[in-house]
Amino acid sequence: MGILDPWRGFLITFATMFRKTFTQGYPQKGKEKVTEARYHGRHQLNRWPDGLEKCVGCELCAWACPADAIYVEAGENTEAERYSPADRYGKVYQINYLRCIFCGLCIEACPTRALTMTNEFKLADRSRLSLIYTKDELLADLLEGMEAPPHPRRLGEEREYYRGLPSTGADIRVVLPKADKVESNEKEDQS
C-alpha cells in the first residue's frame, strides 16, 4: 500500500461529484409512471354485476397473508339485508399497508375472486392510521346498472352467481363432451 492510495479514493469521489445525475424526481410533471398489467398495487374488493359484494367473509386471504396484514370479520346475510349472494359477507375488512408486502398470496387464496390488486402504487401518507384501508376504501366503485347493497339477489340463486351466468340467466359457456375424448384416447392406446 503506497502513500497516495488513500487519496485515490478521494479522487474518485471528487470526480463523480460533478457528473450529471440520472435520478428522476418524484413526481415528474407531465409524465406519469406506467406500470405493467400484472403489477401488484393497492388491493380492491370486487362486486358482482348487480352490485352485491363478492367477498363472503371466509377469511382465507387473512390466513394466507404471511405478514398478517389483513383482518376480516364475517357477518350473516339475511333476506332483509343482503350484502353478498352467500350466507355470509365481509362485515369488517381491513388491510394494513404498513405490513403488506404485496406478495399476492391473498389474491391466490380467494375462492370467489373478490380480492384483486390494481395498478395504483401511490400509497404514501403522513399518518400511520391512514395506511390502514377499510372496506369502504377497498370496495370497487358502483358501475352503471349496479345497485348499492343491501338488496336481494338479482342474478338468481347463490349457485348462479358462482357459475358465472350472465344477467339473462342463460349459460353461454361451451362444454366439450368428455365421453368422446375418452373413447378416442382409448382407441389410440389399443392400436
JSON list of C-alpha atoms in Angstrom, two decimals:
[
{"chain": "A", "resi": 1, "resn": "MET", "atom": "CA", "xyz": [0.00, 0.00, 0.00]},
{"chain": "A", "resi": 2, "resn": "GLY", "atom": "CA", "xyz": [1.51, 3.24, -1.15]},
{"chain": "A", "resi": 3, "resn": "ILE", "atom": "CA", "xyz": [1.35, 6.70, 0.35]},
{"chain": "A", "resi": 4, "resn": "LEU", "atom": "CA", "xyz": [-1.06, 8.01, -2.34]},
{"chain": "A", "resi": 5, "resn": "ASP", "atom": "CA", "xyz": [-3.55, 5.10, -2.14]},
{"chain": "A", "resi": 6, "resn": "PRO", "atom": "CA", "xyz": [-5.90, 6.83, 0.37]},
{"chain": "A", "resi": 7, "resn": "TRP", "atom": "CA", "xyz": [-6.03, 9.88, -1.91]},
{"chain": "A", "resi": 8, "resn": "ARG", "atom": "CA", "xyz": [-7.14, 7.78, -4.90]},
{"chain": "A", "resi": 9, "resn": "GLY", "atom": "CA", "xyz": [-10.45, 7.14, -3.15]},
{"chain": "A", "resi": 10, "resn": "PHE", "atom": "CA", "xyz": [-10.93, 10.87, -2.63]},
{"chain": "A", "resi": 11, "resn": "LEU", "atom": "CA", "xyz": [-10.07, 11.47, -6.28]},
{"chain": "A", "resi": 12, "resn": "ILE", "atom": "CA", "xyz": [-12.84, 9.09, -7.43]},
{"chain": "A", "resi": 13, "resn": "THR", "atom": "CA", "xyz": [-15.33, 10.78, -5.11]},
{"chain": "A", "resi": 14, "resn": "PHE", "atom": "CA", "xyz": [-14.27, 14.23, -6.30]},
{"chain": "A", "resi": 15, "resn": "ALA", "atom": "CA", "xyz": [-14.58, 13.22, -9.97]},
{"chain": "A", "resi": 16, "resn": "THR", "atom": "CA", "xyz": [-18.12, 11.85, -9.53]},
{"chain": "A", "resi": 17, "resn": "MET", "atom": "CA", "xyz": [-19.35, 14.95, -7.69]},
{"chain": "A", "resi": 18, "resn": "PHE", "atom": "CA", "xyz": [-19.58, 16.89, -10.95]},
{"chain": "A", "resi": 19, "resn": "ARG", "atom": "CA", "xyz": [-21.34, 14.28, -13.09]},
{"chain": "A", "resi": 20, "resn": "LYS", "atom": "CA", "xyz": [-24.91, 14.92, -14.18]},
{"chain": "A", "resi": 21, "resn": "THR", "atom": "CA", "xyz": [-27.36, 12.91, -12.08]},
{"chain": "A", "resi": 22, "resn": "PHE", "atom": "CA", "xyz": [-29.69, 10.41, -13.74]},
{"chain": "A", "resi": 23, "resn": "THR", "atom": "CA", "xyz": [-32.15, 10.16, -10.86]},
{"chain": "A", "resi": 24, "resn": "GLN", "atom": "CA", "xyz": [-35.71, 11.09, -11.76]},
{"chain": "A", "resi": 25, "resn": "GLY", "atom": "CA", "xyz": [-37.53, 13.23, -9.23]},
{"chain": "A", "resi": 26, "resn": "TYR", "atom": "CA", "xyz": [-40.96, 12.19, -8.00]},
{"chain": "A", "resi": 27, "resn": "PRO", "atom": "CA", "xyz": [-43.50, 13.19, -9.12]},
{"chain": "A", "resi": 28, "resn": "GLN", "atom": "CA", "xyz": [-42.20, 14.16, -12.52]},
{"chain": "A", "resi": 29, "resn": "LYS", "atom": "CA", "xyz": [-44.50, 16.77, -14.01]},
{"chain": "A", "resi": 30, "resn": "GLY", "atom": "CA", "xyz": [-46.35, 15.79, -17.17]},
{"chain": "A", "resi": 31, "resn": "LYS", "atom": "CA", "xyz": [-45.08, 12.20, -17.30]},
{"chain": "A", "resi": 32, "resn": "GLU", "atom": "CA", "xyz": [-46.90, 9.64, -15.17]},
{"chain": "A", "resi": 33, "resn": "LYS", "atom": "CA", "xyz": [-45.31, 6.26, -14.44]},
{"chain": "A", "resi": 34, "resn": "VAL", "atom": "CA", "xyz": [-46.99, 3.43, -16.34]},
{"chain": "A", "resi": 35, "resn": "THR", "atom": "CA", "xyz": [-46.99, 0.01, -14.70]},
{"chain": "A", "resi": 36, "resn": "GLU", "atom": "CA", "xyz": [-47.37, -3.43, -16.25]},
{"chain": "A", "resi": 37, "resn": "ALA", "atom": "CA", "xyz": [-50.79, -5.09, -16.16]},
{"chain": "A", "resi": 38, "resn": "ARG", "atom": "CA", "xyz": [-49.51, -7.72, -13.70]},
{"chain": "A", "resi": 39, "resn": "TYR", "atom": "CA", "xyz": [-48.20, -5.09, -11.25]},
{"chain": "A", "resi": 40, "resn": "HIS", "atom": "CA", "xyz": [-49.15, -5.74, -7.61]},
{"chain": "A", "resi": 41, "resn": "GLY", "atom": "CA", "xyz": [-50.53, -2.44, -6.32]},
{"chain": "A", "resi": 42, "resn": "ARG", "atom": "CA", "xyz": [-53.36, -1.47, -3.99]},
{"chain": "A", "resi": 43, "resn": "HIS", "atom": "CA", "xyz": [-56.00, -4.14, -3.32]},
{"chain": "A", "resi": 44, "resn": "GLN", "atom": "CA", "xyz": [-59.60, -3.89, -4.46]},
{"chain": "A", "resi": 45, "resn": "LEU", "atom": "CA", "xyz": [-62.74, -5.74, -3.31]},
{"chain": "A", "resi": 46, "resn": "ASN", "atom": "CA", "xyz": [-64.81, -6.55, -6.38]},
{"chain": "A", "resi": 47, "resn": "ARG", "atom": "CA", "xyz": [-68.57, -6.67, -6.94]},
{"chain": "A", "resi": 48, "resn": "TRP", "atom": "CA", "xyz": [-70.99, -8.84, -8.91]},
{"chain": "A", "resi": 49, "resn": "PRO", "atom": "CA", "xyz": [-72.76, -7.23, -11.91]},
{"chain": "A", "resi": 50, "resn": "ASP", "atom": "CA", "xyz": [-75.81, -6.43, -9.77]},
{"chain": "A", "resi": 51, "resn": "GLY", "atom": "CA", "xyz": [-73.73, -4.60, -7.15]},
{"chain": "A", "resi": 52, "resn": "LEU", "atom": "CA", "xyz": [-73.51, -7.28, -4.44]},
{"chain": "A", "resi": 53, "resn": "GLU", "atom": "CA", "xyz": [-70.06, -7.82, -2.92]},
{"chain": "A", "resi": 54, "resn": "LYS", "atom": "CA", "xyz": [-68.05, -10.85, -3.97]},
{"chain": "A", "resi": 55, "resn": "CYS", "atom": "CA", "xyz": [-66.44, -11.21, -0.54]},
{"chain": "A", "resi": 56, "resn": "VAL", "atom": "CA", "xyz": [-68.13, -13.93, 1.51]},
{"chain": "A", "resi": 57, "resn": "GLY", "atom": "CA", "xyz": [-66.09, -13.38, 4.68]},
{"chain": "A", "resi": 58, "resn": "CYS", "atom": "CA", "xyz": [-64.29, -16.73, 4.51]},
{"chain": "A", "resi": 59, "resn": "GLU", "atom": "CA", "xyz": [-61.04, -15.21, 5.90]},
{"chain": "A", "resi": 60, "resn": "LEU", "atom": "CA", "xyz": [-58.83, -17.31, 3.58]},
{"chain": "A", "resi": 61, "resn": "CYS", "atom": "CA", "xyz": [-56.99, -14.17, 2.46]},
{"chain": "A", "resi": 62, "resn": "ALA", "atom": "CA", "xyz": [-56.16, -13.33, 6.07]},
{"chain": "A", "resi": 63, "resn": "TRP", "atom": "CA", "xyz": [-54.90, -16.86, 6.69]},
{"chain": "A", "resi": 64, "resn": "ALA", "atom": "CA", "xyz": [-52.74, -16.79, 3.55]},
{"chain": "A", "resi": 65, "resn": "CYS", "atom": "CA", "xyz": [-51.14, -13.42, 4.33]},
{"chain": "A", "resi": 66, "resn": "PRO", "atom": "CA", "xyz": [-47.57, -14.01, 5.56]},
{"chain": "A", "resi": 67, "resn": "ALA", "atom": "CA", "xyz": [-47.32, -10.50, 7.03]},
{"chain": "A", "resi": 68, "resn": "ASP", "atom": "CA", "xyz": [-50.65, -10.73, 8.94]},
{"chain": "A", "resi": 69, "resn": "ALA", "atom": "CA", "xyz": [-51.77, -7.51, 7.24]},
{"chain": "A", "resi": 70, "resn": "ILE", "atom": "CA", "xyz": [-55.42, -8.48, 6.57]},
{"chain": "A", "resi": 71, "resn": "TYR", "atom": "CA", "xyz": [-58.23, -8.54, 9.11]},
{"chain": "A", "resi": 72, "resn": "VAL", "atom": "CA", "xyz": [-61.65, -9.94, 8.14]},
{"chain": "A", "resi": 73, "resn": "GLU", "atom": "CA", "xyz": [-64.72, -10.28, 10.30]},
{"chain": "A", "resi": 74, "resn": "ALA", "atom": "CA", "xyz": [-67.74, -12.03, 8.78]},
{"chain": "A", "resi": 75, "resn": "GLY", "atom": "CA", "xyz": [-71.38, -11.03, 9.17]},
{"chain": "A", "resi": 76, "resn": "GLU", "atom": "CA", "xyz": [-74.54, -13.00, 8.46]},
{"chain": "A", "resi": 77, "resn": "ASN", "atom": "CA", "xyz": [-76.71, -12.09, 5.46]},
{"chain": "A", "resi": 78, "resn": "THR", "atom": "CA", "xyz": [-80.46, -12.01, 5.86]},
{"chain": "A", "resi": 79, "resn": "GLU", "atom": "CA", "xyz": [-83.19, -11.64, 3.26]},
{"chain": "A", "resi": 80, "resn": "ALA", "atom": "CA", "xyz": [-83.86, -8.12, 4.57]},
{"chain": "A", "resi": 81, "resn": "GLU", "atom": "CA", "xyz": [-80.18, -7.09, 4.45]},
{"chain": "A", "resi": 82, "resn": "ARG", "atom": "CA", "xyz": [-78.13, -8.91, 1.82]},
{"chain": "A", "resi": 83, "resn": "TYR", "atom": "CA", "xyz": [-74.60, -7.70, 1.00]},
{"chain": "A", "resi": 84, "resn": "SER", "atom": "CA", "xyz": [-73.35, -10.79, -0.87]},
{"chain": "A", "resi": 85, "resn": "PRO", "atom": "CA", "xyz": [-75.10, -13.74, -2.54]},
{"chain": "A", "resi": 86, "resn": "ALA", "atom": "CA", "xyz": [-73.77, -16.20, 0.05]},
{"chain": "A", "resi": 87, "resn": "ASP", "atom": "CA", "xyz": [-74.85, -16.78, 3.66]},
{"chain": "A", "resi": 88, "resn": "ARG", "atom": "CA", "xyz": [-72.06, -14.54, 4.97]},
{"chain": "A", "resi": 89, "resn": "TYR", "atom": "CA", "xyz": [-70.28, -11.37, 3.88]},
{"chain": "A", "resi": 90, "resn": "GLY", "atom": "CA", "xyz": [-67.20, -9.45, 4.95]},
{"chain": "A", "resi": 91, "resn": "LYS", "atom": "CA", "xyz": [-68.63, -7.14, 7.62]},
{"chain": "A", "resi": 92, "resn": "VAL", "atom": "CA", "xyz": [-65.23, -5.75, 8.60]},
{"chain": "A", "resi": 93, "resn": "TYR", "atom": "CA", "xyz": [-62.39, -5.82, 6.09]},
{"chain": "A", "resi": 94, "resn": "GLN", "atom": "CA", "xyz": [-59.07, -4.07, 6.73]},
{"chain": "A", "resi": 95, "resn": "ILE", "atom": "CA", "xyz": [-55.66, -4.16, 5.07]},
{"chain": "A", "resi": 96, "resn": "ASN", "atom": "CA", "xyz": [-52.72, -2.65, 6.92]},
{"chain": "A", "resi": 97, "resn": "TYR", "atom": "CA", "xyz": [-50.39, -1.30, 4.23]},
{"chain": "A", "resi": 98, "resn": "LEU", "atom": "CA", "xyz": [-47.66, -0.72, 6.79]},
{"chain": "A", "resi": 99, "resn": "ARG", "atom": "CA", "xyz": [-47.36, -4.52, 6.99]},
{"chain": "A", "resi": 100, "resn": "CYS", "atom": "CA", "xyz": [-48.40, -5.59, 3.48]},
{"chain": "A", "resi": 101, "resn": "ILE", "atom": "CA", "xyz": [-45.54, -6.90, 1.34]},
{"chain": "A", "resi": 102, "resn": "PHE", "atom": "CA", "xyz": [-47.62, -7.02, -1.90]},
{"chain": "A", "resi": 103, "resn": "CYS", "atom": "CA", "xyz": [-46.88, -10.70, -2.47]},
{"chain": "A", "resi": 104, "resn": "GLY", "atom": "CA", "xyz": [-50.31, -11.56, -3.91]},
{"chain": "A", "resi": 105, "resn": "LEU", "atom": "CA", "xyz": [-50.88, -14.70, -1.82]},
{"chain": "A", "resi": 106, "resn": "CYS", "atom": "CA", "xyz": [-54.19, -13.26, -0.62]},
{"chain": "A", "resi": 107, "resn": "ILE", "atom": "CA", "xyz": [-55.33, -12.99, -4.23]},
{"chain": "A", "resi": 108, "resn": "GLU", "atom": "CA", "xyz": [-54.48, -16.63, -4.89]},
{"chain": "A", "resi": 109, "resn": "ALA", "atom": "CA", "xyz": [-56.34, -17.78, -1.76]},
{"chain": "A", "resi": 110, "resn": "CYS", "atom": "CA", "xyz": [-59.61, -16.01, -2.56]},
{"chain": "A", "resi": 111, "resn": "PRO", "atom": "CA", "xyz": [-62.16, -18.59, -3.83]},
{"chain": "A", "resi": 112, "resn": "THR", "atom": "CA", "xyz": [-64.60, -16.02, -5.28]},
{"chain": "A", "resi": 113, "resn": "ARG", "atom": "CA", "xyz": [-62.05, -13.65, -6.90]},
{"chain": "A", "resi": 114, "resn": "ALA", "atom": "CA", "xyz": [-63.36, -10.97, -4.58]},
{"chain": "A", "resi": 115, "resn": "LEU", "atom": "CA", "xyz": [-59.88, -9.58, -3.91]},
{"chain": "A", "resi": 116, "resn": "THR", "atom": "CA", "xyz": [-57.64, -8.38, -6.73]},
{"chain": "A", "resi": 117, "resn": "MET", "atom": "CA", "xyz": [-54.73, -5.98, -6.99]},
{"chain": "A", "resi": 118, "resn": "THR", "atom": "CA", "xyz": [-54.88, -2.77, -9.00]},
{"chain": "A", "resi": 119, "resn": "ASN", "atom": "CA", "xyz": [-52.05, -0.80, -10.62]},
{"chain": "A", "resi": 120, "resn": "GLU", "atom": "CA", "xyz": [-52.30, 2.01, -8.07]},
{"chain": "A", "resi": 121, "resn": "PHE", "atom": "CA", "xyz": [-48.90, 2.46, -6.42]},
{"chain": "A", "resi": 122, "resn": "LYS", "atom": "CA", "xyz": [-49.18, 5.86, -4.74]},
{"chain": "A", "resi": 123, "resn": "LEU", "atom": "CA", "xyz": [-49.79, 4.80, -1.15]},
{"chain": "A", "resi": 124, "resn": "ALA", "atom": "CA", "xyz": [-47.56, 7.22, 0.77]},
{"chain": "A", "resi": 125, "resn": "ASP", "atom": "CA", "xyz": [-49.20, 9.25, 3.51]},
{"chain": "A", "resi": 126, "resn": "ARG", "atom": "CA", "xyz": [-48.31, 11.33, 6.56]},
{"chain": "A", "resi": 127, "resn": "SER", "atom": "CA", "xyz": [-50.03, 9.28, 9.27]},
{"chain": "A", "resi": 128, "resn": "ARG", "atom": "CA", "xyz": [-49.92, 5.60, 10.15]},
{"chain": "A", "resi": 129, "resn": "LEU", "atom": "CA", "xyz": [-53.66, 5.39, 10.72]},
{"chain": "A", "resi": 130, "resn": "SER", "atom": "CA", "xyz": [-54.47, 6.47, 7.16]},
{"chain": "A", "resi": 131, "resn": "LEU", "atom": "CA", "xyz": [-52.49, 3.50, 5.78]},
{"chain": "A", "resi": 132, "resn": "ILE", "atom": "CA", "xyz": [-54.97, 1.04, 7.29]},
{"chain": "A", "resi": 133, "resn": "TYR", "atom": "CA", "xyz": [-57.53, 0.78, 4.49]},
{"chain": "A", "resi": 134, "resn": "THR", "atom": "CA", "xyz": [-61.07, -0.18, 5.47]},
{"chain": "A", "resi": 135, "resn": "LYS", "atom": "CA", "xyz": [-63.76, -1.92, 3.47]},
{"chain": "A", "resi": 136, "resn": "ASP", "atom": "CA", "xyz": [-65.23, 1.37, 2.26]},
{"chain": "A", "resi": 137, "resn": "GLU", "atom": "CA", "xyz": [-61.88, 2.39, 0.74]},
{"chain": "A", "resi": 138, "resn": "LEU", "atom": "CA", "xyz": [-61.22, -1.02, -0.81]},
{"chain": "A", "resi": 139, "resn": "LEU", "atom": "CA", "xyz": [-64.63, -1.68, -2.42]},
{"chain": "A", "resi": 140, "resn": "ALA", "atom": "CA", "xyz": [-64.84, -1.18, -6.17]},
{"chain": "A", "resi": 141, "resn": "ASP", "atom": "CA", "xyz": [-66.98, 1.69, -7.39]},
{"chain": "A", "resi": 142, "resn": "LEU", "atom": "CA", "xyz": [-70.55, 1.04, -8.46]},
{"chain": "A", "resi": 143, "resn": "LEU", "atom": "CA", "xyz": [-70.77, 0.92, -12.25]},
{"chain": "A", "resi": 144, "resn": "GLU", "atom": "CA", "xyz": [-73.76, 1.63, -14.44]},
{"chain": "A", "resi": 145, "resn": "GLY", "atom": "CA", "xyz": [-76.54, -0.87, -13.77]},
{"chain": "A", "resi": 146, "resn": "MET", "atom": "CA", "xyz": [-75.29, -1.75, -10.28]},
{"chain": "A", "resi": 147, "resn": "GLU", "atom": "CA", "xyz": [-77.32, -1.14, -7.15]},
{"chain": "A", "resi": 148, "resn": "ALA", "atom": "CA", "xyz": [-75.70, -0.38, -3.81]},
{"chain": "A", "resi": 149, "resn": "PRO", "atom": "CA", "xyz": [-76.21, -3.19, -1.27]},
{"chain": "A", "resi": 150, "resn": "PRO", "atom": "CA", "xyz": [-78.12, -4.22, 0.77]},
{"chain": "A", "resi": 151, "resn": "HIS", "atom": "CA", "xyz": [-80.62, -5.62, -1.72]},
{"chain": "A", "resi": 152, "resn": "PRO", "atom": "CA", "xyz": [-81.89, -9.09, -2.70]},
{"chain": "A", "resi": 153, "resn": "ARG", "atom": "CA", "xyz": [-80.13, -11.23, -5.30]},
{"chain": "A", "resi": 154, "resn": "ARG", "atom": "CA", "xyz": [-80.77, -10.07, -8.85]},
{"chain": "A", "resi": 155, "resn": "LEU", "atom": "CA", "xyz": [-78.94, -12.82, -10.77]},
{"chain": "A", "resi": 156, "resn": "GLY", "atom": "CA", "xyz": [-80.86, -15.79, -9.36]},
{"chain": "A", "resi": 157, "resn": "GLU", "atom": "CA", "xyz": [-79.86, -18.12, -6.55]},
{"chain": "A", "resi": 158, "resn": "GLU", "atom": "CA", "xyz": [-76.42, -18.33, -4.94]},
{"chain": "A", "resi": 159, "resn": "ARG", "atom": "CA", "xyz": [-75.09, -21.03, -7.26]},
{"chain": "A", "resi": 160, "resn": "GLU", "atom": "CA", "xyz": [-75.92, -18.98, -10.38]},
{"chain": "A", "resi": 161, "resn": "TYR", "atom": "CA", "xyz": [-73.54, -16.28, -9.14]},
{"chain": "A", "resi": 162, "resn": "TYR", "atom": "CA", "xyz": [-70.64, -18.71, -8.85]},
{"chain": "A", "resi": 163, "resn": "ARG", "atom": "CA", "xyz": [-71.34, -20.49, -12.15]},
{"chain": "A", "resi": 164, "resn": "GLY", "atom": "CA", "xyz": [-70.68, -17.23, -13.97]},
{"chain": "A", "resi": 165, "resn": "LEU", "atom": "CA", "xyz": [-74.08, -16.89, -15.58]},
{"chain": "A", "resi": 166, "resn": "PRO", "atom": "CA", "xyz": [-74.89, -13.55, -17.21]},
{"chain": "A", "resi": 167, "resn": "SER", "atom": "CA", "xyz": [-77.83, -11.44, -16.08]},
{"chain": "A", "resi": 168, "resn": "THR", "atom": "CA", "xyz": [-80.10, -13.17, -18.63]},
{"chain": "A", "resi": 169, "resn": "GLY", "atom": "CA", "xyz": [-79.72, -16.46, -16.75]},
{"chain": "A", "resi": 170, "resn": "ALA", "atom": "CA", "xyz": [-78.69, -18.39, -19.89]},
{"chain": "A", "resi": 171, "resn": "ASP", "atom": "CA", "xyz": [-75.50, -20.40, -19.76]},
{"chain": "A", "resi": 172, "resn": "ILE", "atom": "CA", "xyz": [-73.23, -19.19, -22.59]},
{"chain": "A", "resi": 173, "resn": "ARG", "atom": "CA", "xyz": [-70.22, -21.38, -21.79]},
{"chain": "A", "resi": 174, "resn": "VAL", "atom": "CA", "xyz": [-69.14, -24.05, -24.26]},
{"chain": "A", "resi": 175, "resn": "VAL", "atom": "CA", "xyz": [-68.88, -27.51, -22.71]},
{"chain": "A", "resi": 176, "resn": "LEU", "atom": "CA", "xyz": [-66.93, -30.15, -24.60]},
{"chain": "A", "resi": 177, "resn": "PRO", "atom": "CA", "xyz": [-68.30, -33.69, -24.39]},
{"chain": "A", "resi": 178, "resn": "LYS", "atom": "CA", "xyz": [-65.88, -35.70, -22.26]},
{"chain": "A", "resi": 179, "resn": "ALA", "atom": "CA", "xyz": [-67.11, -39.12, -23.36]},
{"chain": "A", "resi": 180, "resn": "ASP", "atom": "CA", "xyz": [-65.94, -38.61, -26.96]},
{"chain": "A", "resi": 181, "resn": "LYS", "atom": "CA", "xyz": [-62.47, -37.60, -25.81]},
{"chain": "A", "resi": 182, "resn": "VAL", "atom": "CA", "xyz": [-62.12, -40.63, -23.53]},
{"chain": "A", "resi": 183, "resn": "GLU", "atom": "CA", "xyz": [-63.25, -43.08, -26.24]},
{"chain": "A", "resi": 184, "resn": "SER", "atom": "CA", "xyz": [-60.87, -41.62, -28.84]},
{"chain": "A", "resi": 185, "resn": "ASN", "atom": "CA", "xyz": [-57.95, -41.82, -26.36]},
{"chain": "A", "resi": 186, "resn": "GLU", "atom": "CA", "xyz": [-58.76, -45.46, -25.58]},
{"chain": "A", "resi": 187, "resn": "LYS", "atom": "CA", "xyz": [-58.87, -46.38, -29.30]},
{"chain": "A", "resi": 188, "resn": "GLU", "atom": "CA", "xyz": [-55.44, -44.77, -29.84]},
{"chain": "A", "resi": 189, "resn": "ASP", "atom": "CA", "xyz": [-53.99, -46.68, -26.90]},
{"chain": "A", "resi": 190, "resn": "GLN", "atom": "CA", "xyz": [-55.27, -50.03, -28.23]},
{"chain": "A", "resi": 191, "resn": "SER", "atom": "CA", "xyz": [-53.79, -49.60, -31.72]}
]
